[in-house]
XYZ file of C-alpha atoms in Angstrom:
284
model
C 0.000 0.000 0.000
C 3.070 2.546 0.888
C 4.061 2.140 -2.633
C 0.733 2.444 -3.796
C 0.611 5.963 -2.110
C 3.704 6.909 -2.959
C 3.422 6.212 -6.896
C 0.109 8.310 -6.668
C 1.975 11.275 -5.358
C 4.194 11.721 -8.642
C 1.091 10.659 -10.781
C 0.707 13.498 -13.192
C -2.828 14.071 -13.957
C -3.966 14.254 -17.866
C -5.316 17.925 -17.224
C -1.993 19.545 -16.085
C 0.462 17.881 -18.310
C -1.984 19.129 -21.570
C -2.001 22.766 -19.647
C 1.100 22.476 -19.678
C 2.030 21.976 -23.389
C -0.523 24.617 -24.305
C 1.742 26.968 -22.038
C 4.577 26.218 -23.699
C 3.078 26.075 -27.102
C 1.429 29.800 -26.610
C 5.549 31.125 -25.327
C 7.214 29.110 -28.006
C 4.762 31.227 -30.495
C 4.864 34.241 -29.376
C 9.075 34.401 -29.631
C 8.389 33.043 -32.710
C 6.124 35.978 -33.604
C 8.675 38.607 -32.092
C 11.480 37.026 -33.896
C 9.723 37.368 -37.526
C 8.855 40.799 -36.026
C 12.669 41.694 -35.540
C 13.175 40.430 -38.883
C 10.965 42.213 -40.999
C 11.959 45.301 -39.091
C 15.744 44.699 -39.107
C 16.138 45.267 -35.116
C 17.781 43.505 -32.638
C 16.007 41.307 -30.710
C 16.564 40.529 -26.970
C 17.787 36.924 -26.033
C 17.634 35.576 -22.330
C 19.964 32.363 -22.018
C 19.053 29.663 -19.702
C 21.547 29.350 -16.470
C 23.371 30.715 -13.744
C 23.417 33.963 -16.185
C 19.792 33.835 -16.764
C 19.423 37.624 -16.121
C 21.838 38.736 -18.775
C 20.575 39.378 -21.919
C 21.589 39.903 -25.084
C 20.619 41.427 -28.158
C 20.693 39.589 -31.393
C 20.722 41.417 -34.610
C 18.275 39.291 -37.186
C 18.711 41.560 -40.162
C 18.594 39.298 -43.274
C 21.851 38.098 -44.686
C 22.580 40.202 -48.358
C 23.307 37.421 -50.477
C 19.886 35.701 -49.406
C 18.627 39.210 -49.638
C 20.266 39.718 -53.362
C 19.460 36.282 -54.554
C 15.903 36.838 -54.008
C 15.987 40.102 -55.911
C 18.019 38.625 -58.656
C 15.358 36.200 -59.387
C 12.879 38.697 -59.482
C 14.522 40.892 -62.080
C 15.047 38.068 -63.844
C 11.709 37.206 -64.179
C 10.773 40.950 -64.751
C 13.216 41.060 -67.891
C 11.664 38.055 -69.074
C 8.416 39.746 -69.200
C 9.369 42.651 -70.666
C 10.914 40.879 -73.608
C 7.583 39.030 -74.102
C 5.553 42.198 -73.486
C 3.964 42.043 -70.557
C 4.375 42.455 -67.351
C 3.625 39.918 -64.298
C 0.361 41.605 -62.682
C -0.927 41.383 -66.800
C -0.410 37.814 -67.176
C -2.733 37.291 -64.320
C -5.231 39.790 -65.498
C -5.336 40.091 -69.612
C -8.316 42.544 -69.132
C -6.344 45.112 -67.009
C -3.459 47.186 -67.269
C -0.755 47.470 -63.849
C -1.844 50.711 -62.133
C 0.851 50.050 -59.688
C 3.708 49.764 -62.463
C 7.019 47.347 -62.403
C 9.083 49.191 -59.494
C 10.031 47.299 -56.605
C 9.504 49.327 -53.545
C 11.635 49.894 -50.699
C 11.557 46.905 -48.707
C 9.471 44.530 -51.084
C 10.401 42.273 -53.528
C 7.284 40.870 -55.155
C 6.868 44.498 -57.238
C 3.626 44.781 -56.078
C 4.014 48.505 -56.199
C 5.484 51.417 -57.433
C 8.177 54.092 -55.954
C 8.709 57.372 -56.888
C 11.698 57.767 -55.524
C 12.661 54.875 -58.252
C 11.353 56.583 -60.464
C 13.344 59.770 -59.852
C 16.584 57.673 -59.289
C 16.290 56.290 -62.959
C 15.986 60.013 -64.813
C 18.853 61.028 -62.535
C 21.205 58.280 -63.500
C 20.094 58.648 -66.968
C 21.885 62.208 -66.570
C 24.481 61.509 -64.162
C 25.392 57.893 -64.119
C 29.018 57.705 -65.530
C 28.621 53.697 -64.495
C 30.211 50.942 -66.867
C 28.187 50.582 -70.192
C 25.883 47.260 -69.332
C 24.461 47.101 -73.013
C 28.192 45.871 -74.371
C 29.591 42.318 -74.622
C 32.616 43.585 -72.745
C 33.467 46.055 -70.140
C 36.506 46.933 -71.280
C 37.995 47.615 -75.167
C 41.082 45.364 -75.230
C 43.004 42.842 -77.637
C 41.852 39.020 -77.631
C 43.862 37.398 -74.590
C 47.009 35.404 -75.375
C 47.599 31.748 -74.268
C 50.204 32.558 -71.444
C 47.474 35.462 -70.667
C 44.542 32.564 -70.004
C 46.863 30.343 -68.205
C 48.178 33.027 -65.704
C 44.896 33.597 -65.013
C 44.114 30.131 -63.248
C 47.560 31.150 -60.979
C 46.018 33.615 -59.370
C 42.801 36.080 -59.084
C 44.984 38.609 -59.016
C 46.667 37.825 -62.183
C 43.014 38.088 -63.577
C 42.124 40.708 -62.413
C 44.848 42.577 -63.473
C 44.593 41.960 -67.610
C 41.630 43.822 -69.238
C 40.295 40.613 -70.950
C 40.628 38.673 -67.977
C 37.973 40.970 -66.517
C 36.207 41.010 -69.577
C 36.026 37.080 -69.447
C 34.951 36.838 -65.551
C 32.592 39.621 -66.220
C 30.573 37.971 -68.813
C 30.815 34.480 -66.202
C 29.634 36.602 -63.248
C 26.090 37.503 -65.316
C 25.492 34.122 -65.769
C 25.558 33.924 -62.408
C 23.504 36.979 -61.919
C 26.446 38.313 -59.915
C 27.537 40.887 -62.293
C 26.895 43.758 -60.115
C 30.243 43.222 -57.798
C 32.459 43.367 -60.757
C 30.592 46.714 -61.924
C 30.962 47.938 -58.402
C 34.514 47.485 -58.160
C 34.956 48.942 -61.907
C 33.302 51.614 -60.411
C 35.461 52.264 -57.127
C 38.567 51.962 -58.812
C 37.575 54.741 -61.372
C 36.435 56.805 -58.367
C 39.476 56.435 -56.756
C 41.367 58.186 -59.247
C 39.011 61.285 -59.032
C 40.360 64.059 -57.838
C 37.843 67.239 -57.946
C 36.232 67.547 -54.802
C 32.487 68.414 -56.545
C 33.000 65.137 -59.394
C 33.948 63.166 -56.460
C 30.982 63.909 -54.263
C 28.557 63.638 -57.336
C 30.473 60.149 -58.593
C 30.072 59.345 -54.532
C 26.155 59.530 -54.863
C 25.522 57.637 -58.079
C 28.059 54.718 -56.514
C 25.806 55.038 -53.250
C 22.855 54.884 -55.072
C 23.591 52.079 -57.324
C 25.357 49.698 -55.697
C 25.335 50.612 -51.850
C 21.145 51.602 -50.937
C 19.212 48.869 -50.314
C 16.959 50.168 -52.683
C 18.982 49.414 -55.442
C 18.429 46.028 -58.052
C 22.238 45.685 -57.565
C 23.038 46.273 -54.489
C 26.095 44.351 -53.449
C 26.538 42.172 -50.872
C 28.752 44.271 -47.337
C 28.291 43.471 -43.681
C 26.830 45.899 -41.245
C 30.323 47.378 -40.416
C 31.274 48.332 -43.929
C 27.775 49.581 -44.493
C 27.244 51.799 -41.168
C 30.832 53.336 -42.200
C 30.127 54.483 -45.235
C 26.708 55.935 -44.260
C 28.549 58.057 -41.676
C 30.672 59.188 -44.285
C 28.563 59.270 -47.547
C 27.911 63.336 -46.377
C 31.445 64.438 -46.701
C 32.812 62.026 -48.998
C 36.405 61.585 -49.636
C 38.404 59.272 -52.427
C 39.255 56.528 -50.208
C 34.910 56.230 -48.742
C 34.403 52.737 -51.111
C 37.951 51.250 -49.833
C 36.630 48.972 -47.295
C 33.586 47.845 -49.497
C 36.015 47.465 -52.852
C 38.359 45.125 -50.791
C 35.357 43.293 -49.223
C 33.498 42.675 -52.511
C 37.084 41.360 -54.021
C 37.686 39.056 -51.534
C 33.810 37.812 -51.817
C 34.721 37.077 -56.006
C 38.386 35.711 -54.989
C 36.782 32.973 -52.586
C 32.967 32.425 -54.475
C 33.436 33.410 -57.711
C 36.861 32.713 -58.935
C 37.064 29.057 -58.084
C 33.575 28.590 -59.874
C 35.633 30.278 -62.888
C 38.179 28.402 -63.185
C 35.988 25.153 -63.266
C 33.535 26.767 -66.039
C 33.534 25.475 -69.381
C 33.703 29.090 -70.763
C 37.476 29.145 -69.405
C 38.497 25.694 -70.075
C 36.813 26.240 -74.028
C 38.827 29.745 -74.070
C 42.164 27.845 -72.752
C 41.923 24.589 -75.205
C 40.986 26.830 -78.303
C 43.916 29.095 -77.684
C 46.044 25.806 -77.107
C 45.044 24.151 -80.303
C 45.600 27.350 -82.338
C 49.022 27.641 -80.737
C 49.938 24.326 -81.545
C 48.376 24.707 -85.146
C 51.074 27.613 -85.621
Protein backbone atom coordinates (compact mmCIF):
# COMPACT_ATOMS: atom_id res chain seq x y z
CA UNK A 1 0.00 0.00 0.00
CA UNK A 2 3.07 2.55 0.89
CA UNK A 3 4.06 2.14 -2.63
CA UNK A 4 0.73 2.44 -3.80
CA UNK A 5 0.61 5.96 -2.11
CA UNK A 6 3.70 6.91 -2.96
CA UNK A 7 3.42 6.21 -6.90
CA UNK A 8 0.11 8.31 -6.67
CA UNK A 9 1.98 11.27 -5.36
CA UNK A 10 4.19 11.72 -8.64
CA UNK A 11 1.09 10.66 -10.78
CA UNK A 12 0.71 13.50 -13.19
CA UNK A 13 -2.83 14.07 -13.96
CA UNK A 14 -3.97 14.25 -17.87
CA UNK A 15 -5.32 17.92 -17.22
CA UNK A 16 -1.99 19.55 -16.09
CA UNK A 17 0.46 17.88 -18.31
CA UNK A 18 -1.98 19.13 -21.57
CA UNK A 19 -2.00 22.77 -19.65
CA UNK A 20 1.10 22.48 -19.68
CA UNK A 21 2.03 21.98 -23.39
CA UNK A 22 -0.52 24.62 -24.31
CA UNK A 23 1.74 26.97 -22.04
CA UNK A 24 4.58 26.22 -23.70
CA UNK A 25 3.08 26.07 -27.10
CA UNK A 26 1.43 29.80 -26.61
CA UNK A 27 5.55 31.13 -25.33
CA UNK A 28 7.21 29.11 -28.01
CA UNK A 29 4.76 31.23 -30.50
CA UNK A 30 4.86 34.24 -29.38
CA UNK A 31 9.07 34.40 -29.63
CA UNK A 32 8.39 33.04 -32.71
CA UNK A 33 6.12 35.98 -33.60
CA UNK A 34 8.67 38.61 -32.09
CA UNK A 35 11.48 37.03 -33.90
CA UNK A 36 9.72 37.37 -37.53
CA UNK A 37 8.85 40.80 -36.03
CA UNK A 38 12.67 41.69 -35.54
CA UNK A 39 13.18 40.43 -38.88
CA UNK A 40 10.97 42.21 -41.00
CA UNK A 41 11.96 45.30 -39.09
CA UNK A 42 15.74 44.70 -39.11
CA UNK A 43 16.14 45.27 -35.12
CA UNK A 44 17.78 43.50 -32.64
CA UNK A 45 16.01 41.31 -30.71
CA UNK A 46 16.56 40.53 -26.97
CA UNK A 47 17.79 36.92 -26.03
CA UNK A 48 17.63 35.58 -22.33
CA UNK A 49 19.96 32.36 -22.02
CA UNK A 50 19.05 29.66 -19.70
CA UNK A 51 21.55 29.35 -16.47
CA UNK A 52 23.37 30.72 -13.74
CA UNK A 53 23.42 33.96 -16.19
CA UNK A 54 19.79 33.83 -16.76
CA UNK A 55 19.42 37.62 -16.12
CA UNK A 56 21.84 38.74 -18.77
CA UNK A 57 20.57 39.38 -21.92
CA UNK A 58 21.59 39.90 -25.08
CA UNK A 59 20.62 41.43 -28.16
CA UNK A 60 20.69 39.59 -31.39
CA UNK A 61 20.72 41.42 -34.61
CA UNK A 62 18.27 39.29 -37.19
CA UNK A 63 18.71 41.56 -40.16
CA UNK A 64 18.59 39.30 -43.27
CA UNK A 65 21.85 38.10 -44.69
CA UNK A 66 22.58 40.20 -48.36
CA UNK A 67 23.31 37.42 -50.48
CA UNK A 68 19.89 35.70 -49.41
CA UNK A 69 18.63 39.21 -49.64
CA UNK A 70 20.27 39.72 -53.36
CA UNK A 71 19.46 36.28 -54.55
CA UNK A 72 15.90 36.84 -54.01
CA UNK A 73 15.99 40.10 -55.91
CA UNK A 74 18.02 38.62 -58.66
CA UNK A 75 15.36 36.20 -59.39
CA UNK A 76 12.88 38.70 -59.48
CA UNK A 77 14.52 40.89 -62.08
CA UNK A 78 15.05 38.07 -63.84
CA UNK A 79 11.71 37.21 -64.18
CA UNK A 80 10.77 40.95 -64.75
CA UNK A 81 13.22 41.06 -67.89
CA UNK A 82 11.66 38.05 -69.07
CA UNK A 83 8.42 39.75 -69.20
CA UNK A 84 9.37 42.65 -70.67
CA UNK A 85 10.91 40.88 -73.61
CA UNK A 86 7.58 39.03 -74.10
CA UNK A 87 5.55 42.20 -73.49
CA UNK A 88 3.96 42.04 -70.56
CA UNK A 89 4.37 42.45 -67.35
CA UNK A 90 3.63 39.92 -64.30
CA UNK A 91 0.36 41.61 -62.68
CA UNK A 92 -0.93 41.38 -66.80
CA UNK A 93 -0.41 37.81 -67.18
CA UNK A 94 -2.73 37.29 -64.32
CA UNK A 95 -5.23 39.79 -65.50
CA UNK A 96 -5.34 40.09 -69.61
CA UNK A 97 -8.32 42.54 -69.13
CA UNK A 98 -6.34 45.11 -67.01
CA UNK A 99 -3.46 47.19 -67.27
CA UNK A 100 -0.76 47.47 -63.85
CA UNK A 101 -1.84 50.71 -62.13
CA UNK A 102 0.85 50.05 -59.69
CA UNK A 103 3.71 49.76 -62.46
CA UNK A 104 7.02 47.35 -62.40
CA UNK A 105 9.08 49.19 -59.49
CA UNK A 106 10.03 47.30 -56.60
CA UNK A 107 9.50 49.33 -53.55
CA UNK A 108 11.64 49.89 -50.70
CA UNK A 109 11.56 46.90 -48.71
CA UNK A 110 9.47 44.53 -51.08
CA UNK A 111 10.40 42.27 -53.53
CA UNK A 112 7.28 40.87 -55.16
CA UNK A 113 6.87 44.50 -57.24
CA UNK A 114 3.63 44.78 -56.08
CA UNK A 115 4.01 48.50 -56.20
CA UNK A 116 5.48 51.42 -57.43
CA UNK A 117 8.18 54.09 -55.95
CA UNK A 118 8.71 57.37 -56.89
CA UNK A 119 11.70 57.77 -55.52
CA UNK A 120 12.66 54.87 -58.25
CA UNK A 121 11.35 56.58 -60.46
CA UNK A 122 13.34 59.77 -59.85
CA UNK A 123 16.58 57.67 -59.29
CA UNK A 124 16.29 56.29 -62.96
CA UNK A 125 15.99 60.01 -64.81
CA UNK A 126 18.85 61.03 -62.54
CA UNK A 127 21.20 58.28 -63.50
CA UNK A 128 20.09 58.65 -66.97
CA UNK A 129 21.88 62.21 -66.57
CA UNK A 130 24.48 61.51 -64.16
CA UNK A 131 25.39 57.89 -64.12
CA UNK A 132 29.02 57.71 -65.53
CA UNK A 133 28.62 53.70 -64.50
CA UNK A 134 30.21 50.94 -66.87
CA UNK A 135 28.19 50.58 -70.19
CA UNK A 136 25.88 47.26 -69.33
CA UNK A 137 24.46 47.10 -73.01
CA UNK A 138 28.19 45.87 -74.37
CA UNK A 139 29.59 42.32 -74.62
CA UNK A 140 32.62 43.59 -72.75
CA UNK A 141 33.47 46.05 -70.14
CA UNK A 142 36.51 46.93 -71.28
CA UNK A 143 37.99 47.61 -75.17
CA UNK A 144 41.08 45.36 -75.23
CA UNK A 145 43.00 42.84 -77.64
CA UNK A 146 41.85 39.02 -77.63
CA UNK A 147 43.86 37.40 -74.59
CA UNK A 148 47.01 35.40 -75.38
CA UNK A 149 47.60 31.75 -74.27
CA UNK A 150 50.20 32.56 -71.44
CA UNK A 151 47.47 35.46 -70.67
CA UNK A 152 44.54 32.56 -70.00
CA UNK A 153 46.86 30.34 -68.20
CA UNK A 154 48.18 33.03 -65.70
CA UNK A 155 44.90 33.60 -65.01
CA UNK A 156 44.11 30.13 -63.25
CA UNK A 157 47.56 31.15 -60.98
CA UNK A 158 46.02 33.61 -59.37
CA UNK A 159 42.80 36.08 -59.08
CA UNK A 160 44.98 38.61 -59.02
CA UNK A 161 46.67 37.82 -62.18
CA UNK A 162 43.01 38.09 -63.58
CA UNK A 163 42.12 40.71 -62.41
CA UNK A 164 44.85 42.58 -63.47
CA UNK A 165 44.59 41.96 -67.61
CA UNK A 166 41.63 43.82 -69.24
CA UNK A 167 40.30 40.61 -70.95
CA UNK A 168 40.63 38.67 -67.98
CA UNK A 169 37.97 40.97 -66.52
CA UNK A 170 36.21 41.01 -69.58
CA UNK A 171 36.03 37.08 -69.45
CA UNK A 172 34.95 36.84 -65.55
CA UNK A 173 32.59 39.62 -66.22
CA UNK A 174 30.57 37.97 -68.81
CA UNK A 175 30.82 34.48 -66.20
CA UNK A 176 29.63 36.60 -63.25
CA UNK A 177 26.09 37.50 -65.32
CA UNK A 178 25.49 34.12 -65.77
CA UNK A 179 25.56 33.92 -62.41
CA UNK A 180 23.50 36.98 -61.92
CA UNK A 181 26.45 38.31 -59.91
CA UNK A 182 27.54 40.89 -62.29
CA UNK A 183 26.90 43.76 -60.12
CA UNK A 184 30.24 43.22 -57.80
CA UNK A 185 32.46 43.37 -60.76
CA UNK A 186 30.59 46.71 -61.92
CA UNK A 187 30.96 47.94 -58.40
CA UNK A 188 34.51 47.48 -58.16
CA UNK A 189 34.96 48.94 -61.91
CA UNK A 190 33.30 51.61 -60.41
CA UNK A 191 35.46 52.26 -57.13
CA UNK A 192 38.57 51.96 -58.81
CA UNK A 193 37.57 54.74 -61.37
CA UNK A 194 36.43 56.81 -58.37
CA UNK A 195 39.48 56.43 -56.76
CA UNK A 196 41.37 58.19 -59.25
CA UNK A 197 39.01 61.29 -59.03
CA UNK A 198 40.36 64.06 -57.84
CA UNK A 199 37.84 67.24 -57.95
CA UNK A 200 36.23 67.55 -54.80
CA UNK A 201 32.49 68.41 -56.54
CA UNK A 202 33.00 65.14 -59.39
CA UNK A 203 33.95 63.17 -56.46
CA UNK A 204 30.98 63.91 -54.26
CA UNK A 205 28.56 63.64 -57.34
CA UNK A 206 30.47 60.15 -58.59
CA UNK A 207 30.07 59.34 -54.53
CA UNK A 208 26.15 59.53 -54.86
CA UNK A 209 25.52 57.64 -58.08
CA UNK A 210 28.06 54.72 -56.51
CA UNK A 211 25.81 55.04 -53.25
CA UNK A 212 22.86 54.88 -55.07
CA UNK A 213 23.59 52.08 -57.32
CA UNK A 214 25.36 49.70 -55.70
CA UNK A 215 25.34 50.61 -51.85
CA UNK A 216 21.15 51.60 -50.94
CA UNK A 217 19.21 48.87 -50.31
CA UNK A 218 16.96 50.17 -52.68
CA UNK A 219 18.98 49.41 -55.44
CA UNK A 220 18.43 46.03 -58.05
CA UNK A 221 22.24 45.68 -57.57
CA UNK A 222 23.04 46.27 -54.49
CA UNK A 223 26.09 44.35 -53.45
CA UNK A 224 26.54 42.17 -50.87
CA UNK A 225 28.75 44.27 -47.34
CA UNK A 226 28.29 43.47 -43.68
CA UNK A 227 26.83 45.90 -41.24
CA UNK A 228 30.32 47.38 -40.42
CA UNK A 229 31.27 48.33 -43.93
CA UNK A 230 27.77 49.58 -44.49
CA UNK A 231 27.24 51.80 -41.17
CA UNK A 232 30.83 53.34 -42.20
CA UNK A 233 30.13 54.48 -45.24
CA UNK A 234 26.71 55.93 -44.26
CA UNK A 235 28.55 58.06 -41.68
CA UNK A 236 30.67 59.19 -44.28
CA UNK A 237 28.56 59.27 -47.55
CA UNK A 238 27.91 63.34 -46.38
CA UNK A 239 31.44 64.44 -46.70
CA UNK A 240 32.81 62.03 -49.00
CA UNK A 241 36.41 61.58 -49.64
CA UNK A 242 38.40 59.27 -52.43
CA UNK A 243 39.26 56.53 -50.21
CA UNK A 244 34.91 56.23 -48.74
CA UNK A 245 34.40 52.74 -51.11
CA UNK A 246 37.95 51.25 -49.83
CA UNK A 247 36.63 48.97 -47.29
CA UNK A 248 33.59 47.85 -49.50
CA UNK A 249 36.01 47.46 -52.85
CA UNK A 250 38.36 45.12 -50.79
CA UNK A 251 35.36 43.29 -49.22
CA UNK A 252 33.50 42.67 -52.51
CA UNK A 253 37.08 41.36 -54.02
CA UNK A 254 37.69 39.06 -51.53
CA UNK A 255 33.81 37.81 -51.82
CA UNK A 256 34.72 37.08 -56.01
CA UNK A 257 38.39 35.71 -54.99
CA UNK A 258 36.78 32.97 -52.59
CA UNK A 259 32.97 32.42 -54.48
CA UNK A 260 33.44 33.41 -57.71
CA UNK A 261 36.86 32.71 -58.94
CA UNK A 262 37.06 29.06 -58.08
CA UNK A 263 33.58 28.59 -59.87
CA UNK A 264 35.63 30.28 -62.89
CA UNK A 265 38.18 28.40 -63.18
CA UNK A 266 35.99 25.15 -63.27
CA UNK A 267 33.54 26.77 -66.04
CA UNK A 268 33.53 25.47 -69.38
CA UNK A 269 33.70 29.09 -70.76
CA UNK A 270 37.48 29.15 -69.40
CA UNK A 271 38.50 25.69 -70.08
CA UNK A 272 36.81 26.24 -74.03
CA UNK A 273 38.83 29.75 -74.07
CA UNK A 274 42.16 27.85 -72.75
CA UNK A 275 41.92 24.59 -75.20
CA UNK A 276 40.99 26.83 -78.30
CA UNK A 277 43.92 29.09 -77.68
CA UNK A 278 46.04 25.81 -77.11
CA UNK A 279 45.04 24.15 -80.30
CA UNK A 280 45.60 27.35 -82.34
CA UNK A 281 49.02 27.64 -80.74
CA UNK A 282 49.94 24.33 -81.55
CA UNK A 283 48.38 24.71 -85.15
CA UNK A 284 51.07 27.61 -85.62
Amino acid sequence: MSCVRTAKQWEIRPTSAVRGIRHTQALMWRRIRGLARSCRSGAGCPVAYPGPDAEEQETVCLEPMGSERMEMRKRQMSVQQESSARGTAPAQQDQPGQANPRGSNACCFCWCCCCSCSWNEDRDERNRKASYDVREGTADCEDCPKPTLEEVRAWGQSFDKLMCCPAGRNSFRQFLRTEFSEENMLFWLACEEFCKETNKSAIEEKARVIYEDYISILSPKEVSLDSRVRESINRNIQEPTSHTFDDAQLQIYTLMQRDSYPRFMNSPAYKNLLNTLSEQSSES
